JSON list of C-alpha atoms in Angstrom, two decimals:
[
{"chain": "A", "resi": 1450, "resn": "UNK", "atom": "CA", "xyz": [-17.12, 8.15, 4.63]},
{"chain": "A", "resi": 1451, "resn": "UNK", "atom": "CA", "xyz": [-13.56, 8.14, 3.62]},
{"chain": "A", "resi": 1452, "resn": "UNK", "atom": "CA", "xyz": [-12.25, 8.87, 0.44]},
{"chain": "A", "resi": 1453, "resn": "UNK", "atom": "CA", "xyz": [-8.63, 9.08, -2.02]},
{"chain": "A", "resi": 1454, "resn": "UNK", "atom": "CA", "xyz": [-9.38, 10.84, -5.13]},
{"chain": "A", "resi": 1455, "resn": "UNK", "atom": "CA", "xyz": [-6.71, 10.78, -7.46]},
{"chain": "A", "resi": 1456, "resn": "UNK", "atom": "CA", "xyz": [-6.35, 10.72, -11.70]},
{"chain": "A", "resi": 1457, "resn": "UNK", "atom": "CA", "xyz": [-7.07, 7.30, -13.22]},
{"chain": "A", "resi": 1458, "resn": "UNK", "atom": "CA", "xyz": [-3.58, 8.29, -16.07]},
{"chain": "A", "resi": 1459, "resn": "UNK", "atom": "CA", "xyz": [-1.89, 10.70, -17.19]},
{"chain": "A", "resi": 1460, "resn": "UNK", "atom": "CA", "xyz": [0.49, 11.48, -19.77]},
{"chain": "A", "resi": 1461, "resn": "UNK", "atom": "CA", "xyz": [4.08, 13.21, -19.65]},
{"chain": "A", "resi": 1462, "resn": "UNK", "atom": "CA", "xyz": [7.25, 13.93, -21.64]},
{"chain": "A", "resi": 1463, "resn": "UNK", "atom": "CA", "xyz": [10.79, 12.55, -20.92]},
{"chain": "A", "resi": 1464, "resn": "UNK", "atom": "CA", "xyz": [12.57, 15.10, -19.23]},
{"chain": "A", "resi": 1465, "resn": "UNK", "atom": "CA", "xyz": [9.38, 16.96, -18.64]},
{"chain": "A", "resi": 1466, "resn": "UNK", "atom": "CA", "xyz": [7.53, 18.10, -15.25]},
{"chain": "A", "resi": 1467, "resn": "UNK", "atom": "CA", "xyz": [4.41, 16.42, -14.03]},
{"chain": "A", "resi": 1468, "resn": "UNK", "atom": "CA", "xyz": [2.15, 17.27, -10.78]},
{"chain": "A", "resi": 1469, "resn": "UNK", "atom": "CA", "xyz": [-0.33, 14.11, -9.53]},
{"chain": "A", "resi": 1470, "resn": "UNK", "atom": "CA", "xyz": [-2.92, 15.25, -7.42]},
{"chain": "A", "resi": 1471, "resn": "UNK", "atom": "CA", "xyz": [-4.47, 13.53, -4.82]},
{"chain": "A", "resi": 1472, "resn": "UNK", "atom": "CA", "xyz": [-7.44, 14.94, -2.67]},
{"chain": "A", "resi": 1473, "resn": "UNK", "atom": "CA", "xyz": [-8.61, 13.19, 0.88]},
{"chain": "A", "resi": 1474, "resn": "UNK", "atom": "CA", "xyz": [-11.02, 13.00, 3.29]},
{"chain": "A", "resi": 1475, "resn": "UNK", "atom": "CA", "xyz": [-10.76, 10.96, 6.87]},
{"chain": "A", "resi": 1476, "resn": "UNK", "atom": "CA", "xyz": [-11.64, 10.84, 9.83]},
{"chain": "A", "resi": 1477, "resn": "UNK", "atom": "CA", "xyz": [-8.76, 12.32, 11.46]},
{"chain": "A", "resi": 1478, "resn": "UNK", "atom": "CA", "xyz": [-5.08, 12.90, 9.66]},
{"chain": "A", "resi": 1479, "resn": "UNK", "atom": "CA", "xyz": [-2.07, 10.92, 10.57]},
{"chain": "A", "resi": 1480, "resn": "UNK", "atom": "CA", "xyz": [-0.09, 11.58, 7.15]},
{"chain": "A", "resi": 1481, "resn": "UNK", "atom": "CA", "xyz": [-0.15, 11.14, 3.55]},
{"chain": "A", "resi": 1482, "resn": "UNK", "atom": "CA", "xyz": [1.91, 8.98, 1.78]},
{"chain": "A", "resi": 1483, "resn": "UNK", "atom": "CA", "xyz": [2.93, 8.43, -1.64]},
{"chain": "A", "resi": 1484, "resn": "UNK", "atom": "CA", "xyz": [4.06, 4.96, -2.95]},
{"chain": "A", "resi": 1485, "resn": "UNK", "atom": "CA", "xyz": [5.36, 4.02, -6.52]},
{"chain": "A", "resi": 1486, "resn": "UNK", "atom": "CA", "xyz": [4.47, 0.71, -8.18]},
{"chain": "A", "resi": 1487, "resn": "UNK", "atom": "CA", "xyz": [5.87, -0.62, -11.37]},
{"chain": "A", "resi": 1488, "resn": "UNK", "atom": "CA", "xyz": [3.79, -3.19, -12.88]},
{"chain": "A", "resi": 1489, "resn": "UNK", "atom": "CA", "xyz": [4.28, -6.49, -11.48]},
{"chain": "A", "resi": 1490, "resn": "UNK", "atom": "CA", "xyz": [6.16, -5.21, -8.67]},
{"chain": "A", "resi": 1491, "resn": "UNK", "atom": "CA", "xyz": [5.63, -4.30, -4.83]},
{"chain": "A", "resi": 1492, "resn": "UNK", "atom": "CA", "xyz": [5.21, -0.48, -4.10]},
{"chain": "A", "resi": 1493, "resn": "UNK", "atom": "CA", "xyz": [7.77, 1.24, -2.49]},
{"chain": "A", "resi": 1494, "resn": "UNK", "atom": "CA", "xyz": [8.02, 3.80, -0.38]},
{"chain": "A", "resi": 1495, "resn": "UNK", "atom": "CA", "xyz": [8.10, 7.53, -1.96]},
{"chain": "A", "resi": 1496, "resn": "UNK", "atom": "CA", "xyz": [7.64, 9.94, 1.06]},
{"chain": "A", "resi": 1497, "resn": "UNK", "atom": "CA", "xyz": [5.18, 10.94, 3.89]},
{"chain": "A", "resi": 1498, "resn": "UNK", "atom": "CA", "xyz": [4.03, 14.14, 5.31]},
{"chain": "A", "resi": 1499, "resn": "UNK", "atom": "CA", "xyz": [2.70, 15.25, 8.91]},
{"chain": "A", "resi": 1500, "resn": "UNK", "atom": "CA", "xyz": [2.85, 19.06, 8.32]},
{"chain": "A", "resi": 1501, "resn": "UNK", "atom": "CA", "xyz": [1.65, 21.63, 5.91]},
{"chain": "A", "resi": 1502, "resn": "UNK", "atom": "CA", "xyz": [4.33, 22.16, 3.11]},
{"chain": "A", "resi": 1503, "resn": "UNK", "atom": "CA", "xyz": [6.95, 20.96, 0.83]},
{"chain": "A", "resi": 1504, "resn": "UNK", "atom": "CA", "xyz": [9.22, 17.75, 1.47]},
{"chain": "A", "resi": 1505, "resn": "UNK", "atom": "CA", "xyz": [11.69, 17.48, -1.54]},
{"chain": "A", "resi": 1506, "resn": "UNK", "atom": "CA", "xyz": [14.11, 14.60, -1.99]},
{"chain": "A", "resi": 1507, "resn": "UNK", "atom": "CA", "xyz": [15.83, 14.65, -5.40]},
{"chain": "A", "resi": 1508, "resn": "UNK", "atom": "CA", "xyz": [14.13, 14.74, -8.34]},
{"chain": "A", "resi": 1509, "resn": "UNK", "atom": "CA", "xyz": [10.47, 14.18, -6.49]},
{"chain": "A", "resi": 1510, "resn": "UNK", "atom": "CA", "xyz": [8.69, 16.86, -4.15]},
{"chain": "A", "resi": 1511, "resn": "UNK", "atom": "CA", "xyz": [5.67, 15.73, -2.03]},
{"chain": "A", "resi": 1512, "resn": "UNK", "atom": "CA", "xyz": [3.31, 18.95, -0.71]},
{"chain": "A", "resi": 1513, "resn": "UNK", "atom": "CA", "xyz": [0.39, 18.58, 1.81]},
{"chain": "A", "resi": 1514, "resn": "UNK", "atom": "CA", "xyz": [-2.50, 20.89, 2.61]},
{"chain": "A", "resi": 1515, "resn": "UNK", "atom": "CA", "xyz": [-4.14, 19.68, 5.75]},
{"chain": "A", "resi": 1516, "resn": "UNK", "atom": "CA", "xyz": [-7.28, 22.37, 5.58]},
{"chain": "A", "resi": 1517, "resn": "UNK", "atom": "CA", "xyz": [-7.60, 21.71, 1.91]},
{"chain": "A", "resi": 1518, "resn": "UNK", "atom": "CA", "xyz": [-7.38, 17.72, 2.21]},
{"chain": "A", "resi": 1519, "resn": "UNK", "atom": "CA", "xyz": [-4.86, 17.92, -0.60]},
{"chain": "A", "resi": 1520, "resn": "UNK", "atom": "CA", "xyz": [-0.91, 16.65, -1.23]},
{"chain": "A", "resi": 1521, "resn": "UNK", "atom": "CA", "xyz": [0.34, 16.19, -4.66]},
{"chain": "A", "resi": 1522, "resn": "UNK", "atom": "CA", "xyz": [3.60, 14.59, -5.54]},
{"chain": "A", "resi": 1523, "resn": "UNK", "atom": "CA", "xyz": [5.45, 16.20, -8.31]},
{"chain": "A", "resi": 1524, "resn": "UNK", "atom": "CA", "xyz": [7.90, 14.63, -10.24]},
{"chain": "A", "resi": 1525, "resn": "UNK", "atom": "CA", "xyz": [10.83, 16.55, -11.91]},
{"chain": "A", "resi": 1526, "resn": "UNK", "atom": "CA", "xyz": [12.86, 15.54, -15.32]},
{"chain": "A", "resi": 1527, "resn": "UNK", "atom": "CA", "xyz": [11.08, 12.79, -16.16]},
{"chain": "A", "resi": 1528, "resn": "UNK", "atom": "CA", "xyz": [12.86, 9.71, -16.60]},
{"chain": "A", "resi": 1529, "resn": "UNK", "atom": "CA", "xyz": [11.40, 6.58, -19.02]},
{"chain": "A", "resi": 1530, "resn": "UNK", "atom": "CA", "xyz": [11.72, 4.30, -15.05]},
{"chain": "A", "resi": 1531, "resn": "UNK", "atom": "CA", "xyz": [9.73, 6.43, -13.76]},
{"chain": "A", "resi": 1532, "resn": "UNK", "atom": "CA", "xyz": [6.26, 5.12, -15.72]},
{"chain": "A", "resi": 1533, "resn": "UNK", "atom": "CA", "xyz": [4.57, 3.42, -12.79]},
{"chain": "A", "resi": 1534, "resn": "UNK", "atom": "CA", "xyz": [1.51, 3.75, -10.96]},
{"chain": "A", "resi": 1535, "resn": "UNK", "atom": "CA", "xyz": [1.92, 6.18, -8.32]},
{"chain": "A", "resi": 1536, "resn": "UNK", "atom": "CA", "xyz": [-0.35, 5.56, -4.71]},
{"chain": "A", "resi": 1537, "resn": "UNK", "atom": "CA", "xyz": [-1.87, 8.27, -2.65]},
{"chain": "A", "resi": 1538, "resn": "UNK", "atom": "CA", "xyz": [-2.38, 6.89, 0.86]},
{"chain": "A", "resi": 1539, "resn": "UNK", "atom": "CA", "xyz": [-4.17, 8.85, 3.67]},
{"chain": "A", "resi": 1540, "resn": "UNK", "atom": "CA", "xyz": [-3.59, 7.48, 7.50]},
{"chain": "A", "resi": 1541, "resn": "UNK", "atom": "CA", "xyz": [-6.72, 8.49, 9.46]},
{"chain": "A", "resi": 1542, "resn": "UNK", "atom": "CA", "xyz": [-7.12, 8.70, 13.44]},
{"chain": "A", "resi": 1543, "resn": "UNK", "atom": "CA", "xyz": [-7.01, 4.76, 13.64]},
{"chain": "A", "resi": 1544, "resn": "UNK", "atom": "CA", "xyz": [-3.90, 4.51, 12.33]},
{"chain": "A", "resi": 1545, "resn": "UNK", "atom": "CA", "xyz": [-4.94, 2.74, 9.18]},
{"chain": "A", "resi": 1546, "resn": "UNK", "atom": "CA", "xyz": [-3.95, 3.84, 5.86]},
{"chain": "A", "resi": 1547, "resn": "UNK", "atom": "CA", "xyz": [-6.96, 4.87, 3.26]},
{"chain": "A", "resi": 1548, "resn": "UNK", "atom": "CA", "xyz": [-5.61, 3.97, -0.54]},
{"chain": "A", "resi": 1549, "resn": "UNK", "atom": "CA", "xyz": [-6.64, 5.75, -3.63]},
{"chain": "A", "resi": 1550, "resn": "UNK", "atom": "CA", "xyz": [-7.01, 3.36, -6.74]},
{"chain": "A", "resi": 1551, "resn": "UNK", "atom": "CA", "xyz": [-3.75, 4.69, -7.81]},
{"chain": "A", "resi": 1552, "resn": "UNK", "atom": "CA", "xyz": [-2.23, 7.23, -11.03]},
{"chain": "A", "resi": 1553, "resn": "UNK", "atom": "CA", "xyz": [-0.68, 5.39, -13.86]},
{"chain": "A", "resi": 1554, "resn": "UNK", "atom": "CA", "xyz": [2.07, 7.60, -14.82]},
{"chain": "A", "resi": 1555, "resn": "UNK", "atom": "CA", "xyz": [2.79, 7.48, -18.95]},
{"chain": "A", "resi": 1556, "resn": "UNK", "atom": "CA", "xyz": [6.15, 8.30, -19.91]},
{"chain": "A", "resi": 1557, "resn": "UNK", "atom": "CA", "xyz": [6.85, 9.26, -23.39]},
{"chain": "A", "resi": 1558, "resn": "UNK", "atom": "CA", "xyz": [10.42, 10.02, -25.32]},
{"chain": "B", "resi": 1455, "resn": "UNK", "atom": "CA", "xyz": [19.23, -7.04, 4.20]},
{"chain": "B", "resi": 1456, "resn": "UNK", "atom": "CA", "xyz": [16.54, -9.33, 2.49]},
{"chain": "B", "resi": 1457, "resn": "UNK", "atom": "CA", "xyz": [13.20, -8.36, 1.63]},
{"chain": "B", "resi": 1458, "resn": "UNK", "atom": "CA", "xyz": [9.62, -9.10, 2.65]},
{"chain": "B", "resi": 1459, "resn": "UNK", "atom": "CA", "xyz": [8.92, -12.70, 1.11]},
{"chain": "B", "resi": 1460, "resn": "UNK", "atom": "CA", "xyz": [5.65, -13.91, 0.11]},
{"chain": "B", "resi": 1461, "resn": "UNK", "atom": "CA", "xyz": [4.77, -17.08, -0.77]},
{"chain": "B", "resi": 1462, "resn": "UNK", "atom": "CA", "xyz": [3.56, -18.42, -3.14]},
{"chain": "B", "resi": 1463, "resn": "UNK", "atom": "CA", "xyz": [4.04, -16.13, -5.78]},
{"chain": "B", "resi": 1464, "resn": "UNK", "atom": "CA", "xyz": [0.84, -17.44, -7.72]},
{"chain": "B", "resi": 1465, "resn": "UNK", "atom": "CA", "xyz": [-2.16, -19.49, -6.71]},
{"chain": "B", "resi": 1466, "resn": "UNK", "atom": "CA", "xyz": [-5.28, -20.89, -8.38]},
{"chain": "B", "resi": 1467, "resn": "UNK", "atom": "CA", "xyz": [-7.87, -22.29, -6.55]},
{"chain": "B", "resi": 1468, "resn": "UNK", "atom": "CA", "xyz": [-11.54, -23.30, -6.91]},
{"chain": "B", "resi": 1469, "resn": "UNK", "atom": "CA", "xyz": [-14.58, -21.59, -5.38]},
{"chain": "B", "resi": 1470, "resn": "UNK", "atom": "CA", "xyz": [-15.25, -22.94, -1.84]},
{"chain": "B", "resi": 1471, "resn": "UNK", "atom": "CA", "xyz": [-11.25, -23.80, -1.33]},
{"chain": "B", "resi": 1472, "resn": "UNK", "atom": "CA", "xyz": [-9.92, -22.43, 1.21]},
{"chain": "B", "resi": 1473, "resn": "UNK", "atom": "CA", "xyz": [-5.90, -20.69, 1.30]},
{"chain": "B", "resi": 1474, "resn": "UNK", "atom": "CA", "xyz": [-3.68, -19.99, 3.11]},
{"chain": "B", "resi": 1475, "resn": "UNK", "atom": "CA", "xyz": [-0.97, -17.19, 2.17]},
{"chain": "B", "resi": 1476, "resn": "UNK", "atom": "CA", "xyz": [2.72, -16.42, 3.98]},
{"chain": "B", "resi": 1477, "resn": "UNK", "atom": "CA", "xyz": [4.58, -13.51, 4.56]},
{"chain": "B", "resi": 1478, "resn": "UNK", "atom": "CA", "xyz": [7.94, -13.14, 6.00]},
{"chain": "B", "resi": 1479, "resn": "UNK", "atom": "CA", "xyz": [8.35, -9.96, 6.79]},
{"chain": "B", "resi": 1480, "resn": "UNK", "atom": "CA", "xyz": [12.36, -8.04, 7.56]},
{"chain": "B", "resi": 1481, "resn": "UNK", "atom": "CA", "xyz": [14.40, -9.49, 9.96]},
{"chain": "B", "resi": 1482, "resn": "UNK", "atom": "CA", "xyz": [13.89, -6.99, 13.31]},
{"chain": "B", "resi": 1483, "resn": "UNK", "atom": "CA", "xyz": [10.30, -5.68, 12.18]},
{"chain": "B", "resi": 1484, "resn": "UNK", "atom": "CA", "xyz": [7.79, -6.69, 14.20]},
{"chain": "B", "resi": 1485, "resn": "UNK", "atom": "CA", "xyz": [4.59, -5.31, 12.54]},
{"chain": "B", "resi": 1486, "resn": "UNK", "atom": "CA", "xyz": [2.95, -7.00, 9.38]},
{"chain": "B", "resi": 1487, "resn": "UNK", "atom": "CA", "xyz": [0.13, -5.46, 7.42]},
{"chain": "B", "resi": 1488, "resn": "UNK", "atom": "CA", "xyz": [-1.98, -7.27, 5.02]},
{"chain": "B", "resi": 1489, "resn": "UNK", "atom": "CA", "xyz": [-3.59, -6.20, 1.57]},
{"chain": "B", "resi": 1490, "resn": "UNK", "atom": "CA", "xyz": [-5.89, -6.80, -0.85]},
{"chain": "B", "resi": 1491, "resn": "UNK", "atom": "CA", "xyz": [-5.31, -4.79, -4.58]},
{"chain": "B", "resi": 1492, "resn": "UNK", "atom": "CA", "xyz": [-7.54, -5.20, -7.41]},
{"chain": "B", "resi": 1493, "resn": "UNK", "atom": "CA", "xyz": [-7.22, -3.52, -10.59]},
{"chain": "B", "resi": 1494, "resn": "UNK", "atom": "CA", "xyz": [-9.45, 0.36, -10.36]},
{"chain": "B", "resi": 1495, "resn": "UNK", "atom": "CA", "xyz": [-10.01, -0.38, -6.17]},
{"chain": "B", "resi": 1496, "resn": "UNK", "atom": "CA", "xyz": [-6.50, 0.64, -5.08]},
{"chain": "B", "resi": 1497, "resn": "UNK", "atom": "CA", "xyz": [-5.43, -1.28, -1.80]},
{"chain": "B", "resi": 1498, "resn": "UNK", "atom": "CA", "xyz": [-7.92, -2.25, 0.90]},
{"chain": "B", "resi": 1499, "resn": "UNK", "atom": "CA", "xyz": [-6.44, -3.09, 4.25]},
{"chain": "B", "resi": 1500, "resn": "UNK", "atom": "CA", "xyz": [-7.45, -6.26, 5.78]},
{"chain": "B", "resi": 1501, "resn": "UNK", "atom": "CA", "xyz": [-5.25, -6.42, 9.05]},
{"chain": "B", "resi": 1502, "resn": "UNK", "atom": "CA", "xyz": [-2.13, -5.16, 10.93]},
{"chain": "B", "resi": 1503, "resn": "UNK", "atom": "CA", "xyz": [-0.12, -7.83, 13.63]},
{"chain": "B", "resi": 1504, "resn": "UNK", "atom": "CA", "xyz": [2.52, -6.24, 15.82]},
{"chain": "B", "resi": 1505, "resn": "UNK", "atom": "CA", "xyz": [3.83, -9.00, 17.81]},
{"chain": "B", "resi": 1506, "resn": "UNK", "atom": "CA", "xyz": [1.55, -11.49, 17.98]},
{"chain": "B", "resi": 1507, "resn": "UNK", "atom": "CA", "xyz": [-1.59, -9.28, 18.45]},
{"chain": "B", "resi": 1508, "resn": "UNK", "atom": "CA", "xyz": [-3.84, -8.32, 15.85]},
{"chain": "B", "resi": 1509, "resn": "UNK", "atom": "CA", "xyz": [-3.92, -4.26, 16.30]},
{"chain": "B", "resi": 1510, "resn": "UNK", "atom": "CA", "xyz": [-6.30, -3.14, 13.94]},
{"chain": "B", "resi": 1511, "resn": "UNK", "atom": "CA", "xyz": [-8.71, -4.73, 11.23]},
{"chain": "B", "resi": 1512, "resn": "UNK", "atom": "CA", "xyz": [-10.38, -3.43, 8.30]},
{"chain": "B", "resi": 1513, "resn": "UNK", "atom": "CA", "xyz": [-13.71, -4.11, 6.75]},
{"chain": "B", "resi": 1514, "resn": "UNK", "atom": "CA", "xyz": [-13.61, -7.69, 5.30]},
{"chain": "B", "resi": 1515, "resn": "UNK", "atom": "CA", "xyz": [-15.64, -10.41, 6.30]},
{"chain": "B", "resi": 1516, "resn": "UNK", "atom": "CA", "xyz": [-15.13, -13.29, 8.84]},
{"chain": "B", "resi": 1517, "resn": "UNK", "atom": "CA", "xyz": [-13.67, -15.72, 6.00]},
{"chain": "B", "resi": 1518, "resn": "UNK", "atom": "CA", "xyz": [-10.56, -13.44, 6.03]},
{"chain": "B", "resi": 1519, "resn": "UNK", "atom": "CA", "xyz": [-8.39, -14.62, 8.40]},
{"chain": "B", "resi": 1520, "resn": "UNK", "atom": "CA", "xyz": [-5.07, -13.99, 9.91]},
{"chain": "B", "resi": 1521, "resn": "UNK", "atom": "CA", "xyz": [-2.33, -14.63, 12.63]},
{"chain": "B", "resi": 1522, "resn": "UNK", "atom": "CA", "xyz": [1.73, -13.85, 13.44]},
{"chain": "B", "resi": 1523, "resn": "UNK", "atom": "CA", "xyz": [3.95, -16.04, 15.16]},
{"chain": "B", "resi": 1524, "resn": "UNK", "atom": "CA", "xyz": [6.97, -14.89, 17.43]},
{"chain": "B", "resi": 1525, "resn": "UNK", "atom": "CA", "xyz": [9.63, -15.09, 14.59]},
{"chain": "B", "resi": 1526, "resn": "UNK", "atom": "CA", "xyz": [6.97, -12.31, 13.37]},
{"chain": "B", "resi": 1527, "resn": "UNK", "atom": "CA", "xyz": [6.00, -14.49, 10.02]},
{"chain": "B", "resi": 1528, "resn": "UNK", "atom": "CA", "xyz": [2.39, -13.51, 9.39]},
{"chain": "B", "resi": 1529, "resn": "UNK", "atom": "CA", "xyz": [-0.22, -15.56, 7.18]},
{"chain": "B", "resi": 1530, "resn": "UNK", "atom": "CA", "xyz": [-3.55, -15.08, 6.07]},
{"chain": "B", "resi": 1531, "resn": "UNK", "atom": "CA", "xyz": [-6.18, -17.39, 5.70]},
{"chain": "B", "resi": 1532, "resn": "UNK", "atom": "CA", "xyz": [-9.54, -17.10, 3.07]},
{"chain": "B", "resi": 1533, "resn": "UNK", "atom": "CA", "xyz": [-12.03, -19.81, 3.93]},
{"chain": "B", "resi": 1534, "resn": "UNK", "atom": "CA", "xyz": [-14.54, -20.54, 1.45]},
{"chain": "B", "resi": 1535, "resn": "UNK", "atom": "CA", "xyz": [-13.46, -18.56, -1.46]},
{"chain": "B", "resi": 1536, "resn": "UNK", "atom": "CA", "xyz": [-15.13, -16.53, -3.47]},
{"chain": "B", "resi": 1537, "resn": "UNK", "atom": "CA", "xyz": [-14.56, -15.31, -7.52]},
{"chain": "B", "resi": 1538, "resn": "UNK", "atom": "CA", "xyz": [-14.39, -11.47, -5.77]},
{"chain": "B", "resi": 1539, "resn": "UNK", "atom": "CA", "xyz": [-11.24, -12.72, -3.74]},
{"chain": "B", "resi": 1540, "resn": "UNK", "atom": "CA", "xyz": [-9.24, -12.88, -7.13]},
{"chain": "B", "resi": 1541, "resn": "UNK", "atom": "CA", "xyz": [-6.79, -10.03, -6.20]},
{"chain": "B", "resi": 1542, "resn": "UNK", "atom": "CA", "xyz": [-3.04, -9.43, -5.37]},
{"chain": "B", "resi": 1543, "resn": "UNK", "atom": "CA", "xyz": [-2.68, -10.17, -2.04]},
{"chain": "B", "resi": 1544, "resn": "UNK", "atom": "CA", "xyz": [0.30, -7.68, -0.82]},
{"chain": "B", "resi": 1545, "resn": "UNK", "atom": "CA", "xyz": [1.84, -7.57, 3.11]},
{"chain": "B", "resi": 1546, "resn": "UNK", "atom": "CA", "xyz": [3.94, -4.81, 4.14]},
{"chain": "B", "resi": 1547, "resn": "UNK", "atom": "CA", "xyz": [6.57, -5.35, 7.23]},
{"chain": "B", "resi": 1548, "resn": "UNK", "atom": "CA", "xyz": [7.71, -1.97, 9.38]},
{"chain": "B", "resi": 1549, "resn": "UNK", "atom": "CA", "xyz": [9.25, -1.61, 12.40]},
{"chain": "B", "resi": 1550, "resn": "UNK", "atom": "CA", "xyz": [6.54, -0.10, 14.72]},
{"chain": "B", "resi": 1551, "resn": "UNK", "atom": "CA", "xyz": [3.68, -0.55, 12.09]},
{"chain": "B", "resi": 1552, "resn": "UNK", "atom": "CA", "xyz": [1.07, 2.22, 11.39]},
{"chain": "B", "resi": 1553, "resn": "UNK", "atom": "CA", "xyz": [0.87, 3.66, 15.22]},
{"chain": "B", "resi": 1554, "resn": "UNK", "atom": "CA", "xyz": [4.71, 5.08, 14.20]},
{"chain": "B", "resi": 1555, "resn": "UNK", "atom": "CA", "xyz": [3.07, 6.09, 10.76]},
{"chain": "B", "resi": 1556, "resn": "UNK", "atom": "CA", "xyz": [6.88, 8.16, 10.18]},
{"chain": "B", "resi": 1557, "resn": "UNK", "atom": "CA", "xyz": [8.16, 4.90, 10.08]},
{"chain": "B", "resi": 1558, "resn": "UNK", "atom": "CA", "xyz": [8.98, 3.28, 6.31]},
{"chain": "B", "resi": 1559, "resn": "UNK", "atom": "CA", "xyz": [7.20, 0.12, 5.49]},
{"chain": "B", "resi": 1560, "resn": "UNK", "atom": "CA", "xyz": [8.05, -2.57, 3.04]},
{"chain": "B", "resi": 1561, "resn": "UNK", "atom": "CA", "xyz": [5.98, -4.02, 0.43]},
{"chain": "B", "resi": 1562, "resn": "UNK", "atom": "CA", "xyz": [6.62, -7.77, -0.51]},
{"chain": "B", "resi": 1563, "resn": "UNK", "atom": "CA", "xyz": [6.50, -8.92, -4.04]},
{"chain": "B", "resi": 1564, "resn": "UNK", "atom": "CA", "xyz": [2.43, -10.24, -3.39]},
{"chain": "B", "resi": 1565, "resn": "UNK", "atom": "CA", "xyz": [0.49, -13.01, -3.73]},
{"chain": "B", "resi": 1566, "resn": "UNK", "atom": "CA", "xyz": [-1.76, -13.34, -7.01]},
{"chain": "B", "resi": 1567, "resn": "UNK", "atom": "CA", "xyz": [-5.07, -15.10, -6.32]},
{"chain": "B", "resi": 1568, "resn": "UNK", "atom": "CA", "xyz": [-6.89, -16.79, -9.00]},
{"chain": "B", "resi": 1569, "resn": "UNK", "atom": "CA", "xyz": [-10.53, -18.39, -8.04]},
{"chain": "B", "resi": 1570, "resn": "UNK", "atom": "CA", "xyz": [-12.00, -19.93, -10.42]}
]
């Protein structure tokens, strides 16, 4: 079948550095993408990868390992906004995105 | 530009009601997605229209319903509802839809279902 596995929560300092791992498995690989979600709002778009590697933009970094069936999203000097939950999304080979349950990101001064 | 609108913002309704939920996506996008989230079970996709057509489906039964019109406003239909269907319904508008997957889409604000 297909599967997101991702952390339930975890925990980080302001102004800290925090990696959230997400591991998939489909049946075929059009991308990964990661979404943030603050509570009560709509997700928005973080970034999305095709190809083996690092994609930085600012202060977040999205990697992808297509023979390992793993991306993590890492998140550099924390900010207090940036407690959300944080979506791992896998598109397989119909072109339909696979969700994990989510990471709720803890900030803490 | 404005958002992706979805209306109503909050809805209760009664077991065996049936609803019907809106979703005006960007102005220029042409592809609507629908979603159910519920709290632990992430987002499970329930249908994609691009123009018109319904493109692609996910695994939800026939009670879930859904259809676009050509100003590309989508809504979704639950017939004979159930407690399960309590979720946030969310819709996403893009462009091209998933078949451009490099293409950003937009999340409206969602629909929360009560049944009761």
């Amino acid at each position: 079948g297909q599967n997101i596995d991702q952390p339930t929560e975890m925990t980080a300092t302001e102004g800290a550095i925090v990696q959230i791992n997400c591991t998939y498995q489909t049946s075929g690989f059009n991308g990964l993408f990661w979404y943030q979600q603050h509570a009560g709002e709509a997700p928005t778009f973080l970034s999305y990868n095709v190809l083996d590697g690092l994609e930085e933009k600012g202060r977040f970094s999205s990697f992808l390992s297509r023979s390992k069936g793993y991306s993590y999203l890492l998140l550099k000097e924390l900010q207090m906004k940036d407690s959300a939950s944080y979506l791992c999304a896998a598109m397989d080979s119909n072109y339909q995105l696979i969700w994990g349950a989510g990471t709720k990101l803890i900030i803490k001064p | 530009k404005a958002g992706v609108t979805q209306t109503p913002r909050y809805l209760i309704k009664t077991r065996g009601q049936q609803v019907t939920l809106s979703c005006s996506p960007i102005s220029g996008h042409r592809s609507v997605s629908w979603y159910q989230q519920t709290p632990g079970q992430g987002l499970q996709f329930l249908f994609e229209y691009f123009s018109e057509t319904q493109r692609n489906k996910g695994n939800f039964p026939g009670r879930f319903s859904g259809r676009q019109f050509s100003n590309s406003r989508s809504e979704m239909n639950v017939s004979t509802l159930e407690l399960g269907d309590s979720a946030l319904y969310l819709c996403a508008s893009s462009l091209y839809g998933q078949q451009a997957p490099n293409t950003e889409a937009f999340f409206g604000q969602g629909t929360r279902l009560t049944v009761v």
